[in-house]
PDB file of C-alpha atoms in Angstrom:
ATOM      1  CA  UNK A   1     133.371  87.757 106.981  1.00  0.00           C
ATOM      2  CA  UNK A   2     132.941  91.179 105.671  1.00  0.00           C
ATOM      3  CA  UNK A   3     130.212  93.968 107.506  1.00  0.00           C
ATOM      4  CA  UNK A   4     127.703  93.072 104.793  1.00  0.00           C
ATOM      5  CA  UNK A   5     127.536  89.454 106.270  1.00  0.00           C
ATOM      6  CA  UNK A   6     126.059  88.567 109.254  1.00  0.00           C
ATOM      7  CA  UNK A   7     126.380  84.876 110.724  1.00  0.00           C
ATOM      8  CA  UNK A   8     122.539  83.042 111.589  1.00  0.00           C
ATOM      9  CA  UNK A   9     123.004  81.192 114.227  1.00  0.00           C
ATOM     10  CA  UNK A  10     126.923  81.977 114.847  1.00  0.00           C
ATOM     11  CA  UNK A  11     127.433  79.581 111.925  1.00  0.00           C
ATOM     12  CA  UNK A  12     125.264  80.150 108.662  1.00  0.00           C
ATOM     13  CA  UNK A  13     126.917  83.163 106.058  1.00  0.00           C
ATOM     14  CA  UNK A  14     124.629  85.263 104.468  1.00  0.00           C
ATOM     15  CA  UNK A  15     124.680  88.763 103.028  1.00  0.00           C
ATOM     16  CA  UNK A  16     122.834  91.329 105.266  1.00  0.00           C
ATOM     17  CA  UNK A  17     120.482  93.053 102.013  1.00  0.00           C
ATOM     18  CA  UNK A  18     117.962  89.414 101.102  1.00  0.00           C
ATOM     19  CA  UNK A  19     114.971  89.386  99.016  1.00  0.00           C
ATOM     20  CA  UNK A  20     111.219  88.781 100.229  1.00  0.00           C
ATOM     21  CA  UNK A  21     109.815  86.574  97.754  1.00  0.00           C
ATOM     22  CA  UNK A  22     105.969  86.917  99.176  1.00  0.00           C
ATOM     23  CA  UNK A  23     104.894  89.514  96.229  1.00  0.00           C
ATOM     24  CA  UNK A  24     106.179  87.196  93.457  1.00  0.00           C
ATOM     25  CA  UNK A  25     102.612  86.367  91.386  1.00  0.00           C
ATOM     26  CA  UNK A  26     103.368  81.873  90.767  1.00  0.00           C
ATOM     27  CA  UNK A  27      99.584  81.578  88.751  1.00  0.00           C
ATOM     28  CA  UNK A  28     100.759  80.264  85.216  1.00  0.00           C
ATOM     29  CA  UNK A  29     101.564  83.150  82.774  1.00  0.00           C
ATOM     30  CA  UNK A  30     103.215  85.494  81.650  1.00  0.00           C
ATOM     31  CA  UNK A  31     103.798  87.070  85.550  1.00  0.00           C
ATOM     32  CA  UNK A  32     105.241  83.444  86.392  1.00  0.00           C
ATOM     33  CA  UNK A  33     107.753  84.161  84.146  1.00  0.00           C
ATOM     34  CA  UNK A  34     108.562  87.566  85.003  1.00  0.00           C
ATOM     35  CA  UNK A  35     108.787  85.924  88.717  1.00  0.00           C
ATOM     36  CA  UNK A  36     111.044  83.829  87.566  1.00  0.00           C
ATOM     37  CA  UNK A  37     113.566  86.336  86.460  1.00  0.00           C
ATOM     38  CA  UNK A  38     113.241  88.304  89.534  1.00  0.00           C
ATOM     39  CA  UNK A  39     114.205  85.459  91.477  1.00  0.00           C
ATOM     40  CA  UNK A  40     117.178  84.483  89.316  1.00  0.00           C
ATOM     41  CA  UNK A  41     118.496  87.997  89.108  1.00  0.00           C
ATOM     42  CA  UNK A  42     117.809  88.663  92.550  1.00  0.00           C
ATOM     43  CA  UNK A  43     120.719  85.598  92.676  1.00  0.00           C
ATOM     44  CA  UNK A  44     122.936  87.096  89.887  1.00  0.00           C
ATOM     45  CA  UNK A  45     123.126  90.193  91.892  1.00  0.00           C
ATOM     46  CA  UNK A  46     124.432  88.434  94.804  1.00  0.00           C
ATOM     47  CA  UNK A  47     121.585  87.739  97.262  1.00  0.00           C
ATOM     48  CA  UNK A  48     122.052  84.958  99.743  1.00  0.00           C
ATOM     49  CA  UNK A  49     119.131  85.085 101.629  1.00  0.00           C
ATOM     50  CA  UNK A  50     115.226  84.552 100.196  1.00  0.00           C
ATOM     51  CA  UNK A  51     112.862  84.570 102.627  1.00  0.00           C
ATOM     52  CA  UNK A  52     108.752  82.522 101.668  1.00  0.00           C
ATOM     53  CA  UNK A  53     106.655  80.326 103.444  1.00  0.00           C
ATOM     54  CA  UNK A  54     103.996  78.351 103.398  1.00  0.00           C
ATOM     55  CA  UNK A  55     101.615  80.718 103.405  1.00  0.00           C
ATOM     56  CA  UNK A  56     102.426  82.635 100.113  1.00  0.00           C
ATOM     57  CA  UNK A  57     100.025  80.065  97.823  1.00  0.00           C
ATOM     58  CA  UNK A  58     100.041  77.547 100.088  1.00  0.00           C
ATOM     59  CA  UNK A  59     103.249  76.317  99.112  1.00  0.00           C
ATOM     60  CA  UNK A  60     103.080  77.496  95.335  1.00  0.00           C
ATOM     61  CA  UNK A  61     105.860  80.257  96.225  1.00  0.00           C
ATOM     62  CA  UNK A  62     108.120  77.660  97.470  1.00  0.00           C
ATOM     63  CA  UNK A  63     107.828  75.724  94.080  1.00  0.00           C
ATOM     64  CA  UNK A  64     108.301  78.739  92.196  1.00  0.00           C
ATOM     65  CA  UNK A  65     111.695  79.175  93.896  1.00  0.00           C
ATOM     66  CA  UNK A  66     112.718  76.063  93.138  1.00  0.00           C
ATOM     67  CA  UNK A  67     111.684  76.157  89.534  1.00  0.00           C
ATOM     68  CA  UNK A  68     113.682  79.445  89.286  1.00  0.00           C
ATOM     69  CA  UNK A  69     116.836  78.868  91.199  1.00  0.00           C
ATOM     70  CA  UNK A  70     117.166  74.652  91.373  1.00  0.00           C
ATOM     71  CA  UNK A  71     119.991  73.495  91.695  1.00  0.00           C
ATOM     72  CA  UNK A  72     120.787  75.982  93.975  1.00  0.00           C
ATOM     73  CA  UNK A  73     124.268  77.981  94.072  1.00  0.00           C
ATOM     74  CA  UNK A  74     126.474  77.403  96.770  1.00  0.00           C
ATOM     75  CA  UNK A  75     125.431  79.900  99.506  1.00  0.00           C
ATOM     76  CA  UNK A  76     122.201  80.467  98.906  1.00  0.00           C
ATOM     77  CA  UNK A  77     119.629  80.094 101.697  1.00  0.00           C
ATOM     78  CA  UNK A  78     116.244  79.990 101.490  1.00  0.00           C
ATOM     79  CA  UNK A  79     113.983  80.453 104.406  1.00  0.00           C
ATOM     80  CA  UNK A  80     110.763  79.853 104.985  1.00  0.00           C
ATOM     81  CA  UNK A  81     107.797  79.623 107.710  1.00  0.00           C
ATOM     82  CA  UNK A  82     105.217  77.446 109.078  1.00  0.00           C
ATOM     83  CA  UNK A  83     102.518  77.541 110.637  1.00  0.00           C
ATOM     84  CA  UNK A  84      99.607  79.164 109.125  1.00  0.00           C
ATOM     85  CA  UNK A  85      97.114  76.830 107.311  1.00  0.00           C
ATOM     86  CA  UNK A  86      94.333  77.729 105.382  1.00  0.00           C
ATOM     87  CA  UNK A  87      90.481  78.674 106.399  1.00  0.00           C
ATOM     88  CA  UNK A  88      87.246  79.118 105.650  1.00  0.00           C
ATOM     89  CA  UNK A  89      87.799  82.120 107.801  1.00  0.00           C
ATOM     90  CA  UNK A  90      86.981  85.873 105.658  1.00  0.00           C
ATOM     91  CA  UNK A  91      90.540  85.830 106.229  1.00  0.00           C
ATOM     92  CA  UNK A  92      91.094  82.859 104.340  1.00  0.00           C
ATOM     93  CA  UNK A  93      93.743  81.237 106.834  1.00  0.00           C
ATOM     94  CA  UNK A  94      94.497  80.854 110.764  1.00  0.00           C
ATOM     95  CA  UNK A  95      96.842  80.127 112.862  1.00  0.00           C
ATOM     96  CA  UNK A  96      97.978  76.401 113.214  1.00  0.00           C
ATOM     97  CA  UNK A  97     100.892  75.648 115.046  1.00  0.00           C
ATOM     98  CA  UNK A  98     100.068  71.936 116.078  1.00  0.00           C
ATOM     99  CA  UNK A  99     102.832  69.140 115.788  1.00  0.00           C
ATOM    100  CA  UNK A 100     101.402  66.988 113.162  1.00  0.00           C
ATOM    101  CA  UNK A 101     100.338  69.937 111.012  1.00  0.00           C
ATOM    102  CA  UNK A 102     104.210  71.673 111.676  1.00  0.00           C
ATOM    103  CA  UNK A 103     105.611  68.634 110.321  1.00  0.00           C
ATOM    104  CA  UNK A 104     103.775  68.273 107.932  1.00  0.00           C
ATOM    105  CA  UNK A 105     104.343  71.213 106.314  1.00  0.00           C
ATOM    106  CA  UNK A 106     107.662  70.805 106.887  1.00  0.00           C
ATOM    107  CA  UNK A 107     108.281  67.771 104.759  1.00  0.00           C
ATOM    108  CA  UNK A 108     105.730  69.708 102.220  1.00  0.00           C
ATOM    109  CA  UNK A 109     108.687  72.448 102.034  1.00  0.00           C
ATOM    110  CA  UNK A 110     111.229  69.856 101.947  1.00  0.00           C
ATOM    111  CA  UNK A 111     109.731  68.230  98.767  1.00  0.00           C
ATOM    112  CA  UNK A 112     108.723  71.886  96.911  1.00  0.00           C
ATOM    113  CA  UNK A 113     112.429  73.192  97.617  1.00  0.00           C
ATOM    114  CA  UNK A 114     113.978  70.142  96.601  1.00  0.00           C
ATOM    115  CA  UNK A 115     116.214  70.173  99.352  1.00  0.00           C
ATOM    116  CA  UNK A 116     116.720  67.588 102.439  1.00  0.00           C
ATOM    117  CA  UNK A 117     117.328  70.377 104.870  1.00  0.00           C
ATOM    118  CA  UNK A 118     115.689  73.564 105.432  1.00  0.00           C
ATOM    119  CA  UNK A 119     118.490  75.581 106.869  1.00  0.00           C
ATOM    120  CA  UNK A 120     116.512  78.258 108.582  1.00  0.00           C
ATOM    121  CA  UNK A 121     112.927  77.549 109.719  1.00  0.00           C
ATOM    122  CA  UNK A 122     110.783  79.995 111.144  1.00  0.00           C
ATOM    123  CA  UNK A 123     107.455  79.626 112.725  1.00  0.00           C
ATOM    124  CA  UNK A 124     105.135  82.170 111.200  1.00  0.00           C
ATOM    125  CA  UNK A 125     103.238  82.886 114.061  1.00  0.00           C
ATOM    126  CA  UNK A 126     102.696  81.754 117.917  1.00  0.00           C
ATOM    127  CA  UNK A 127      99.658  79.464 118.175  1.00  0.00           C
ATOM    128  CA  UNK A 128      98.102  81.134 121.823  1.00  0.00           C
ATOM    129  CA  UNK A 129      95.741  77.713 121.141  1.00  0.00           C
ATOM    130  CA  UNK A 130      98.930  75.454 121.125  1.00  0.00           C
ATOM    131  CA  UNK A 131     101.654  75.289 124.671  1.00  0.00           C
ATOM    132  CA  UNK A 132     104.657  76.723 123.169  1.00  0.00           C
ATOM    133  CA  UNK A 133     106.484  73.827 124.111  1.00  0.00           C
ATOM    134  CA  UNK A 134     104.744  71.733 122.058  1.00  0.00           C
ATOM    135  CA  UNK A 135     105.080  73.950 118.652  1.00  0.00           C
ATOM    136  CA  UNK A 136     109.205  74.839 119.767  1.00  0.00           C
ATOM    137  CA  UNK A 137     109.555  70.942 120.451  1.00  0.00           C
ATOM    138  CA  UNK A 138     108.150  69.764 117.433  1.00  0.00           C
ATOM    139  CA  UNK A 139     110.767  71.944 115.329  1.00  0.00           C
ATOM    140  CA  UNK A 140     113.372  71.081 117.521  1.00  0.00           C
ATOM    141  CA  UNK A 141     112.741  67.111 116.766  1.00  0.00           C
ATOM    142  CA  UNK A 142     112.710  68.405 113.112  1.00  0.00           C
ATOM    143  CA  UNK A 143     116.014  69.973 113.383  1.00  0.00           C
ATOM    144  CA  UNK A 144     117.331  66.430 115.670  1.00  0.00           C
ATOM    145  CA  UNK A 145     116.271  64.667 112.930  1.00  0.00           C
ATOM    146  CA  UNK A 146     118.447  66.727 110.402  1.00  0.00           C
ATOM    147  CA  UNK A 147     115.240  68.460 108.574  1.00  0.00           C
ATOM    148  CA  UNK A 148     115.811  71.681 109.833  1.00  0.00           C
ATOM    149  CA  UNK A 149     119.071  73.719 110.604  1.00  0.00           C
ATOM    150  CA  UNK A 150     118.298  76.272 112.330  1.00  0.00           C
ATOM    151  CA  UNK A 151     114.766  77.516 114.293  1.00  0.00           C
ATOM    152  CA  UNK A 152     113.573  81.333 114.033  1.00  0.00           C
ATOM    153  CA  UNK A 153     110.156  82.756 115.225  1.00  0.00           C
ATOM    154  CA  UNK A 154     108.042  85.698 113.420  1.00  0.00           C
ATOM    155  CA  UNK A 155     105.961  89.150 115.363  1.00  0.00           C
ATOM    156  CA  UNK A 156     106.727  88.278 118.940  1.00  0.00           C
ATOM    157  CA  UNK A 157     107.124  90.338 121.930  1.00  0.00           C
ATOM    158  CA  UNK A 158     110.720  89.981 123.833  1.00  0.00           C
ATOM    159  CA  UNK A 159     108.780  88.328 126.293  1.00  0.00           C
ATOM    160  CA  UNK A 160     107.724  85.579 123.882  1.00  0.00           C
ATOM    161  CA  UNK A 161     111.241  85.358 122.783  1.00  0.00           C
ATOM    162  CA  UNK A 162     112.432  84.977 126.388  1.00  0.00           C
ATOM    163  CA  UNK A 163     110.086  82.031 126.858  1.00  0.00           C
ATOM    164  CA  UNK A 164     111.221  80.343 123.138  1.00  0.00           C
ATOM    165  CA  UNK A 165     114.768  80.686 124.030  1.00  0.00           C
ATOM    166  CA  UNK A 166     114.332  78.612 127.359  1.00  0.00           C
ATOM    167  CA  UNK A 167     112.990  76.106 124.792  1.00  0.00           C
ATOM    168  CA  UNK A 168     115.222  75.835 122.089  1.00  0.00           C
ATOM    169  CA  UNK A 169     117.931  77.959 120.313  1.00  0.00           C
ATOM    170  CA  UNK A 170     116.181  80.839 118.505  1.00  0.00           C
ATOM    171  CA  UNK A 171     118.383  81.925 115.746  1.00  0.00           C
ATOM    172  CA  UNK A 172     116.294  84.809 113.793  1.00  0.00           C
ATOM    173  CA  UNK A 173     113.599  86.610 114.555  1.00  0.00           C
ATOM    174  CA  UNK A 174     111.332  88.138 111.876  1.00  0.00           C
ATOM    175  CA  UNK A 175     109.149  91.303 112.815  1.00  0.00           C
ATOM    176  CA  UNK A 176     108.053  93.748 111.421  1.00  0.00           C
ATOM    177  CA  UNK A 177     109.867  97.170 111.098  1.00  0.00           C
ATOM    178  CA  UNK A 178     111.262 100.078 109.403  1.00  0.00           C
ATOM    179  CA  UNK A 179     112.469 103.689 109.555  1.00  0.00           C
ATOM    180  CA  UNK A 180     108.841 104.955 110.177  1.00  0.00           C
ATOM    181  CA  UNK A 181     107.728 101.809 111.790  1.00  0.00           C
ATOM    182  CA  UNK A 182     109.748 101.380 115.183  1.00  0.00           C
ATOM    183  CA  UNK A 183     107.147  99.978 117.182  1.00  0.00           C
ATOM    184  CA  UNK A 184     109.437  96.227 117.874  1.00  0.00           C
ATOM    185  CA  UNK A 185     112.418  98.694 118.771  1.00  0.00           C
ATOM    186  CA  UNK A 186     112.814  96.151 122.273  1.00  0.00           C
ATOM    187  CA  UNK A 187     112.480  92.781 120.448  1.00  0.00           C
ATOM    188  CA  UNK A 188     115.418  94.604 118.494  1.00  0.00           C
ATOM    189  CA  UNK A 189     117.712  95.257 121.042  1.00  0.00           C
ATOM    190  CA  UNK A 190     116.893  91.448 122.447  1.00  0.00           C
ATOM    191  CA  UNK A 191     118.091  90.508 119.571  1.00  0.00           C
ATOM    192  CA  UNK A 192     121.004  92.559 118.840  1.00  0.00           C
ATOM    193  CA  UNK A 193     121.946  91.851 122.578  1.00  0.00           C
ATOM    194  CA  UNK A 194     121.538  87.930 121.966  1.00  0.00           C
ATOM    195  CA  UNK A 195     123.463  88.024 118.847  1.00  0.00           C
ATOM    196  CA  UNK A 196     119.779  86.594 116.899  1.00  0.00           C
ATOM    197  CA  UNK A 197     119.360  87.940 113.471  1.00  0.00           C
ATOM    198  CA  UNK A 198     116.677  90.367 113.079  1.00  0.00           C
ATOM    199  CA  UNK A 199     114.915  90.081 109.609  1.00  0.00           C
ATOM    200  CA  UNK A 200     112.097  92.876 109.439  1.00  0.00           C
ATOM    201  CA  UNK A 201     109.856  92.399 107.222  1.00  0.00           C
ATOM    202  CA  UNK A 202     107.782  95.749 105.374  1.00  0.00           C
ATOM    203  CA  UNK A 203     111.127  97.215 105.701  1.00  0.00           C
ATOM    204  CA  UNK A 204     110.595 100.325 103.478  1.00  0.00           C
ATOM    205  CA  UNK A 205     108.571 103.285 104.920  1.00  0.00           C
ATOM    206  CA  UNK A 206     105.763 104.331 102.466  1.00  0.00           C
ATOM    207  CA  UNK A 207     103.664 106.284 104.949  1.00  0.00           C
ATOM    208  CA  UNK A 208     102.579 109.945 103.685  1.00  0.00           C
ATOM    209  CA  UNK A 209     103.310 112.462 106.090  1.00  0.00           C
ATOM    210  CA  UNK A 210     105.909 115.132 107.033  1.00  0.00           C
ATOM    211  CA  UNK A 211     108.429 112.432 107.806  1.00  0.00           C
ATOM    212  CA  UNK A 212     107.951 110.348 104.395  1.00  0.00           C
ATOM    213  CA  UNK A 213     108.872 113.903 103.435  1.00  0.00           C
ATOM    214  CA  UNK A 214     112.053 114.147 105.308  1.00  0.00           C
ATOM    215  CA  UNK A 215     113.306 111.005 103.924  1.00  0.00           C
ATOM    216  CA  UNK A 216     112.652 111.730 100.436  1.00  0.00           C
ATOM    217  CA  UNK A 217     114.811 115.211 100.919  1.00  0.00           C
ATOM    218  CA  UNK A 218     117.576 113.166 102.152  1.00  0.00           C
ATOM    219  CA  UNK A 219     117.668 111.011  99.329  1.00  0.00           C
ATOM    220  CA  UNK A 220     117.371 113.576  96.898  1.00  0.00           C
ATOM    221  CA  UNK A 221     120.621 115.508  98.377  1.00  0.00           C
ATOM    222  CA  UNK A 222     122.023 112.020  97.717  1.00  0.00           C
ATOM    223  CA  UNK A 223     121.131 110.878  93.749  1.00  0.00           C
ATOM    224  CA  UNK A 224     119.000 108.207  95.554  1.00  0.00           C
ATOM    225  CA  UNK A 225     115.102 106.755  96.171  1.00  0.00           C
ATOM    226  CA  UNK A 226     113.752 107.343  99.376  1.00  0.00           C
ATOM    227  CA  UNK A 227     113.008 102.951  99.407  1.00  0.00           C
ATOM    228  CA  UNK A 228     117.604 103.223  98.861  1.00  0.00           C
ATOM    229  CA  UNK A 229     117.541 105.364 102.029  1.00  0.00           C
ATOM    230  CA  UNK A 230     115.467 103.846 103.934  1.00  0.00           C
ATOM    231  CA  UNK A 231     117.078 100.841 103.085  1.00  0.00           C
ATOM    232  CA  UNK A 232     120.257 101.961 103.748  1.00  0.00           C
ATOM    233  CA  UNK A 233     118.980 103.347 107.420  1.00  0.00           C
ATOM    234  CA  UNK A 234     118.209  99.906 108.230  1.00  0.00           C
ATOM    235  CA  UNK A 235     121.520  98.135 107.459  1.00  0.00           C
ATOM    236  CA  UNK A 236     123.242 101.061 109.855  1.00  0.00           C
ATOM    237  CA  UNK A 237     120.638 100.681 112.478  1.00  0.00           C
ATOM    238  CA  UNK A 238     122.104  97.328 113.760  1.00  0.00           C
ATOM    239  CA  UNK A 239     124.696  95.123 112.961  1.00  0.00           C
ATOM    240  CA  UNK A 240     121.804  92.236 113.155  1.00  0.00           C
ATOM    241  CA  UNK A 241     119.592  93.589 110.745  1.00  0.00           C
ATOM    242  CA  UNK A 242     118.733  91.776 107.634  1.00  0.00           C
ATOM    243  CA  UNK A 243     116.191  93.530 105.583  1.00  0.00           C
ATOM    244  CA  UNK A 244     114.265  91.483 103.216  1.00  0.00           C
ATOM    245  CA  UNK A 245     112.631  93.566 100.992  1.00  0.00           C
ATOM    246  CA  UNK A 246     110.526  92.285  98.316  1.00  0.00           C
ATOM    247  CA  UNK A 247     109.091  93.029  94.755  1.00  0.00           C
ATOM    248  CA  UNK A 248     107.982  91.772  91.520  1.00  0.00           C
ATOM    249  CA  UNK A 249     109.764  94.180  89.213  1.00  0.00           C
ATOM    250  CA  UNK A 250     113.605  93.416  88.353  1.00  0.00           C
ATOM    251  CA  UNK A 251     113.939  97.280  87.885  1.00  0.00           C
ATOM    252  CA  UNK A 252     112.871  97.850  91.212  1.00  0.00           C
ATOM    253  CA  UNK A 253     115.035  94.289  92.450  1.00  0.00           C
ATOM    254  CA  UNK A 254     118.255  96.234  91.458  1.00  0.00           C
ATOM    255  CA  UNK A 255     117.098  99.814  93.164  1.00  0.00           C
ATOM    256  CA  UNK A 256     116.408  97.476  96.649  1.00  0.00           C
ATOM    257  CA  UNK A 257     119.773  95.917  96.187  1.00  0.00           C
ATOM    258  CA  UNK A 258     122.209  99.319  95.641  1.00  0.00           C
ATOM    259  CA  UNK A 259     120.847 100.462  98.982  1.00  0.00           C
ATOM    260  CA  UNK A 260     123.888  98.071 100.099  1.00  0.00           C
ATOM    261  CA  UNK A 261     125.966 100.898  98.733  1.00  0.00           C
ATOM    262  CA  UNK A 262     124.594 104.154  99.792  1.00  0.00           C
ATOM    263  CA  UNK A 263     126.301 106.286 102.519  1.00  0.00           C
ATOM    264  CA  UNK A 264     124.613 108.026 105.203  1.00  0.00           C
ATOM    265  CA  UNK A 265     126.834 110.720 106.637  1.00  0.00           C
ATOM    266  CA  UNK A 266     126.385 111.301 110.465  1.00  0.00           C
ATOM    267  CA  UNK A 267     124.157 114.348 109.564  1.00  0.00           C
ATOM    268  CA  UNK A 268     121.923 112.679 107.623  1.00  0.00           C
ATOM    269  CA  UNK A 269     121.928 109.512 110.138  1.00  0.00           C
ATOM    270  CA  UNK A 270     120.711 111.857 112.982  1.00  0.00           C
ATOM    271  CA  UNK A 271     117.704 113.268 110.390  1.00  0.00           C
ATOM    272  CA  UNK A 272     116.494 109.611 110.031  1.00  0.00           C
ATOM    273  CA  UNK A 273     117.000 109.010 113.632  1.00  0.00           C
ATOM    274  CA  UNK A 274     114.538 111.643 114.488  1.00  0.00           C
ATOM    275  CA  UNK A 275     111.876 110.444 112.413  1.00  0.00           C
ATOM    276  CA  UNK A 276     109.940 108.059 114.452  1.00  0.00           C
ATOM    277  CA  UNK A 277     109.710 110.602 117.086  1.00  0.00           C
ATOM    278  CA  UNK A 278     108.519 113.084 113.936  1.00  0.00           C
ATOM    279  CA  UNK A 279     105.696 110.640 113.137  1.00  0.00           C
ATOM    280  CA  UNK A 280     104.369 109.889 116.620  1.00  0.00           C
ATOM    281  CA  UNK A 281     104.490 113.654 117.382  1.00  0.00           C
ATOM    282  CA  UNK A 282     101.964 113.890 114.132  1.00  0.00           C
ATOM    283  CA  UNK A 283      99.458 111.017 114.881  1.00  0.00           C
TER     284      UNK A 283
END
């Protein structure tokens, strides 16, 4: 296993730089087919991990994958998350982390993949309506039955992920985080301590302010985009970190992706280390 691997769950290889498929357009056109090729060449390039769920078009995102990268290559994992059903909310969706309705949209991602086992589950969200026992037990009778590999969780608190782990075997955690975005920094080191893969999702910084600023310096003193840098920061930050950055363009697909490449000298590491600090200092 090389450093740009990282093993979920002590057992399942994947390379440490995956793809976010939520910003991949699946309406019928001429964007389908543009998502399409993203996908595929996000697979070329050597990705191993795509990360959707249920949410992204109510399970339109999943088919798309499958459509684009069915039958799938040997090694290739794709994740995805339950949990969140749709609403007559403004918000169009809440949370819904009952049994029946976390089974069902199980088998729902079972059928769309084309797969008989979803190797890495995660629950989008915890359901504060739902005991957690009940929405953890229900996935862990999915993965007993051989449905479901492996069991993850999205945005909790190291508190929450305390409580899941006396449950069941928590093998990722997906939060959100990023150079200029440090505000899981404990649910991090839980993780790292654990041994739990860490996917953060909105990994690249886009803020405007004086440390946006910094970073693009740094990756101009290095032929690089300040997305490649802030990339790159991520990947050196822990050992458990698996960005999962996502995008629509295959231009921009094979920027993400040659982050895995880019060196950050100890100088520059410490200028990207200070940066958080930079940006709370400035709200």
């Amino acid at each position: 296993m090389t450093v740009d691997m990282f093993r979920i769950g002590g057992d399942l290889g994947v390379r440490r730089l995956g793809f976010g498929a939520m910003r991949l357009p699946s309406e019928p056109g001429p964007a389908r087919e543009d998502s399409l090729a993203v996908a595929r060449r996000a697979v070329e390039l050597g990705v191993t991990l795509i990360d959707t769920a249920h949410m992204y078009g109510w399970g339109a995102n999943e088919e798309l994958l499958a459509e684009a990268l069915y039958p799938y290559v040997d090694g290739l994992t794709i994740t995805t998350k339950v949990g969140v059903a749709r609403s007559a909310s403004p918000a169009g969706w809440k949370l819904d982390a009952r049994p029946d309705v976390l089974r069902g949209q199980v088998e729902h991602a079972l059928r769309r993949l084309r797969v008989e086992r979803i190797e890495l589950l995660q629950l989008h969200r915890i359901d504060p309506a739902v005991p957690l026992a009940d929405q953890l037990g229900a996935l862990r009778e999915l993965r007993t039955e051989g449905k479901v590999g492996r069991i993850g969780l999205s945005e909790v608190t190291v508190t929450e992920l305390d409580r899941a782990r006396e449950i069941v075997d928590v093998a990722s955690v997906q939060n959100r985080y990023s150079l200029l975005d440090r505000e899981h920094e404990p649910v991090l080191a839980a993780c790292e301590a654990a041994g739990i893969a860490f996917l953060p999702w909105r990994p690249v910084a886009t803020a405007v302010s004086a440390a946006s600023a910094e970073i693009a310096a740094v990756a101009a003193e290095l032929n690089a985009t300040p997305a490649q840098v802030s990339l790159a920061w991520l990947l050196h930050r822990s050992p458990v970190i698996l960005p999962i950055p996502g995008t629509s363009r295959i231009a921009h697909l094979e920027e993400n992706l040659a982050a895995a490449h880019l060196h950050l000298d100890p100088a520059g590491l410490d200028r990207l280390d200070r940066l958080d600090r930079l940006d709370r200092l400035a709200e």
